[in-house]
Short mmCIF file of C-alpha atoms in Angstrom, two decimals:
data_model
loop_
_atom_site.label_atom_id
_atom_site.label_comp_id
_atom_site.label_asym_id
_atom_site.label_seq_id
_atom_site.Cartn_x
_atom_site.Cartn_y
_atom_site.Cartn_z
CA MET A 1 51.76 135.52 112.88
CA SER A 2 52.55 132.91 115.51
CA LYS A 3 49.78 132.25 118.00
CA PHE A 4 51.99 133.85 120.59
CA LYS A 5 52.27 137.20 118.11
CA LYS A 6 48.49 137.01 117.45
CA VAL A 7 47.79 136.64 121.18
CA GLY A 8 49.88 139.91 122.11
CA VAL A 9 48.45 141.52 119.34
CA VAL A 10 44.56 140.28 120.84
CA PHE A 11 46.22 141.40 124.37
CA SER A 12 47.06 145.08 123.24
CA SER A 13 44.15 145.29 121.52
CA VAL A 14 42.06 144.63 124.64
CA LEU A 15 43.93 146.88 126.26
CA ALA A 16 43.42 149.56 123.97
CA LEU A 17 39.76 148.96 123.91
CA ILE A 18 39.42 149.53 127.79
CA LEU A 19 41.66 152.94 127.38
CA ALA A 20 39.69 154.07 124.75
CA ALA A 21 36.52 153.20 127.48
CA ILE A 22 38.18 154.93 130.33
CA LEU A 23 38.68 157.76 128.24
CA ILE A 24 34.98 158.15 127.22
CA ILE A 25 33.94 157.61 131.02
CA ASP A 26 35.83 160.30 132.39
CA PRO A 27 37.44 162.77 129.77
CA GLU A 28 39.02 165.42 132.38
CA GLU A 29 41.31 162.52 133.59
CA GLY A 30 42.40 161.37 129.88
CA TYR A 31 44.27 164.11 128.62
CA PHE A 32 46.70 162.23 131.58
CA LEU A 33 45.94 159.31 130.65
CA ILE A 34 46.80 160.29 126.72
CA VAL A 35 49.72 161.64 128.07
CA VAL A 36 51.26 158.55 129.35
CA ILE A 37 49.68 156.20 126.18
CA LEU A 38 51.81 158.61 123.78
CA ALA A 39 54.71 158.23 126.26
CA THR A 40 54.68 154.31 126.69
CA THR A 41 54.21 153.74 123.34
CA LEU A 42 56.91 156.01 121.82
CA ILE A 43 59.32 154.70 124.74
CA THR A 44 58.25 151.44 124.38
CA MET A 45 58.82 151.58 120.16
CA GLY A 46 62.02 153.46 120.57
CA ILE A 47 63.29 150.76 122.83
CA ARG A 48 61.84 147.83 120.30
CA ASN A 49 63.58 149.55 116.93
CA ILE A 50 67.23 150.01 118.92
CA TRP A 51 66.97 146.34 120.39
CA PHE A 52 65.67 144.65 116.56
CA TYR A 53 68.92 146.73 115.52
CA PHE A 54 71.54 145.62 117.91
CA THR A 55 69.91 142.04 117.60
CA MET A 56 69.34 141.69 113.95
CA ALA A 57 69.30 145.36 111.57
CA ARG A 58 73.11 146.14 111.62
CA HIS A 59 73.76 143.09 109.86
CA MET A 60 71.00 144.65 107.03
CA VAL A 61 71.42 147.21 104.47
CA GLY A 62 70.55 149.84 106.15
CA GLY A 63 69.82 148.63 109.30
CA GLN A 64 71.33 151.87 111.20
CA THR A 65 67.70 153.83 109.99
CA SER A 66 66.53 151.44 112.69
CA LEU A 67 68.72 152.50 115.10
CA TYR A 68 68.09 156.39 114.08
CA LEU A 69 64.49 155.58 114.22
CA GLY A 70 64.83 153.72 117.30
CA PHE A 71 66.68 156.86 119.42
CA ILE A 72 64.14 159.18 117.80
CA LEU A 73 60.93 157.30 119.09
CA PHE A 74 62.78 157.05 122.69
CA ASP A 75 63.50 160.78 122.74
CA LEU A 76 60.09 161.54 121.59
CA GLY A 77 59.14 159.11 124.43
CA ILE A 78 61.07 161.09 127.16
CA VAL A 79 60.21 163.93 125.83
CA THR A 80 56.20 163.47 126.22
CA VAL A 81 56.17 162.37 129.95
CA GLY A 82 57.05 165.96 130.47
CA LEU A 83 54.15 166.98 128.96
CA PRO A 84 51.40 167.18 131.77
CA ASN A 85 53.10 170.67 132.89
CA VAL A 86 52.46 172.04 129.83
CA PRO A 87 49.28 173.53 128.73
CA LYS A 88 46.71 171.26 127.00
CA ILE A 89 47.53 173.05 123.44
CA TYR A 90 50.32 171.07 122.79
CA VAL A 91 49.16 168.03 123.61
CA VAL A 92 46.58 168.18 120.98
CA ILE A 93 49.11 169.95 118.82
CA TYR A 94 51.58 166.74 119.39
CA LEU A 95 48.51 164.52 118.67
CA VAL A 96 47.73 166.75 115.64
CA VAL A 97 51.64 165.77 114.34
CA VAL A 98 51.66 162.21 115.52
CA HIS A 99 48.12 161.20 113.63
CA GLY A 100 49.06 163.00 111.07
CA LEU A 101 52.30 161.39 110.23
CA ALA A 102 51.31 158.12 110.99
CA GLY A 103 48.58 158.22 108.35
CA THR A 104 50.79 159.76 106.08
CA PHE A 105 53.39 157.45 105.96
CA ALA A 106 50.46 155.30 106.52
CA LEU A 107 49.66 156.11 102.71
CA LEU A 108 52.83 155.89 100.91
CA ARG A 109 52.75 151.75 102.25
CA VAL A 110 49.61 152.21 100.70
CA LYS A 111 50.54 153.39 97.56
CA GLU A 112 53.94 150.97 97.53
CA ALA A 113 51.23 148.16 97.74
CA ARG A 114 49.26 148.92 95.26
CA LYS A 115 51.99 150.00 92.60
CA ASN A 116 53.02 145.37 93.96
CA GLY A 117 50.08 143.86 93.77
CA GLY A 118 49.86 143.34 97.36
CA THR A 119 46.44 143.57 100.17
CA TRP A 120 46.14 147.27 100.90
CA VAL A 121 42.68 148.25 101.65
CA LEU A 122 43.09 147.57 104.95
CA SER A 123 45.76 150.14 105.43
CA PHE A 124 44.36 152.42 103.32
CA ILE A 125 40.91 152.70 105.67
CA GLY A 126 43.88 152.71 108.32
CA ALA A 127 45.53 155.85 107.19
CA VAL A 128 42.72 157.70 106.45
CA ILE A 129 40.87 157.60 109.86
CA ASN A 130 45.02 157.95 111.36
CA ILE A 131 44.55 161.80 108.93
CA ALA A 132 41.13 161.94 109.55
CA VAL A 133 41.77 162.04 113.30
CA ALA A 134 44.67 164.83 112.88
CA LEU A 135 42.45 167.30 110.82
CA LEU A 136 39.35 166.68 113.41
CA CYS A 137 42.21 167.32 116.14
CA LEU A 138 43.07 170.46 114.70
CA ILE A 139 39.16 171.69 113.91
CA PHE A 140 38.85 171.61 117.59
CA LEU A 141 41.82 172.24 118.77
CA LYS A 142 40.82 174.85 121.60
CA ASN A 143 38.42 172.26 123.04
CA THR A 144 40.17 169.11 124.55
CA LEU A 145 36.85 167.58 125.83
CA ILE A 146 35.77 167.03 122.07
CA THR A 147 39.74 166.01 121.04
CA VAL A 148 39.99 162.83 124.08
CA TYR A 149 36.75 161.55 122.37
CA ILE A 150 38.73 161.66 118.94
CA TYR A 151 41.72 160.29 120.06
CA SER A 152 39.53 157.65 122.04
CA ALA A 153 38.30 157.42 118.63
CA GLY A 154 41.22 156.50 117.31
CA LEU A 155 41.96 153.94 119.67
CA VAL A 156 38.76 151.90 118.83
CA ASN A 157 39.76 151.92 115.59
CA THR A 158 43.55 151.12 115.60
CA ALA A 159 42.44 147.46 117.83
CA VAL A 160 39.67 146.82 116.04
CA VAL A 161 41.91 147.15 112.37
CA GLU A 162 44.88 144.91 114.81
CA VAL A 163 42.82 142.60 115.12
CA ILE A 164 41.47 142.03 111.61
CA ALA A 165 44.82 142.67 110.43
CA ALA A 166 45.97 139.39 112.99
CA PHE A 167 43.50 137.31 111.92
CA ARG A 168 44.04 137.21 108.54
CA LYS A 169 44.62 134.80 106.41
CA THR A 170 48.55 134.87 105.12
CA GLU A 171 49.41 134.82 101.51
CA ILE A 172 53.21 133.22 102.55
CA VAL A 173 52.87 129.85 101.41
CA TYR A 174 54.65 128.04 104.71
CA ILE A 175 56.87 124.57 104.37
CA GLN A 176 55.56 122.08 106.93
#
């Protein structure tokens, strides 16, 4: 990972920690902030995948998957922008689905990494925490305050794992 990318990861992790602190301090305002975070993240990821398709992936085998994923993420982000006008229970269900899918996909990547002999422990911990966040949100479906606290704990976890991954030594030998 380049130094510029490491600075970007640290910056986004610090931003996530600040947002988690704001959520913990003012959980009533946290519902709107969660919607903004989700919408911004999904739209950004969608645009990034679409950009990746037009710059590189269209020349790759299976590159159209990046384009389709980009459109799906972008559309989900646009739908998320309208969520403050719906009951809070739908946002909690949305969080359950997003964290559940993220944890499931991470577990599948862990399984693949174990099979190929790669590093997988940190990814496994992140996957388990994502699934735990989804299950806890499902258990406390009616209590949105607890859900805000659970989501902020998930943000802290994501920030810490990203910083650890950014400063981990790479296994690739670069020619200098």
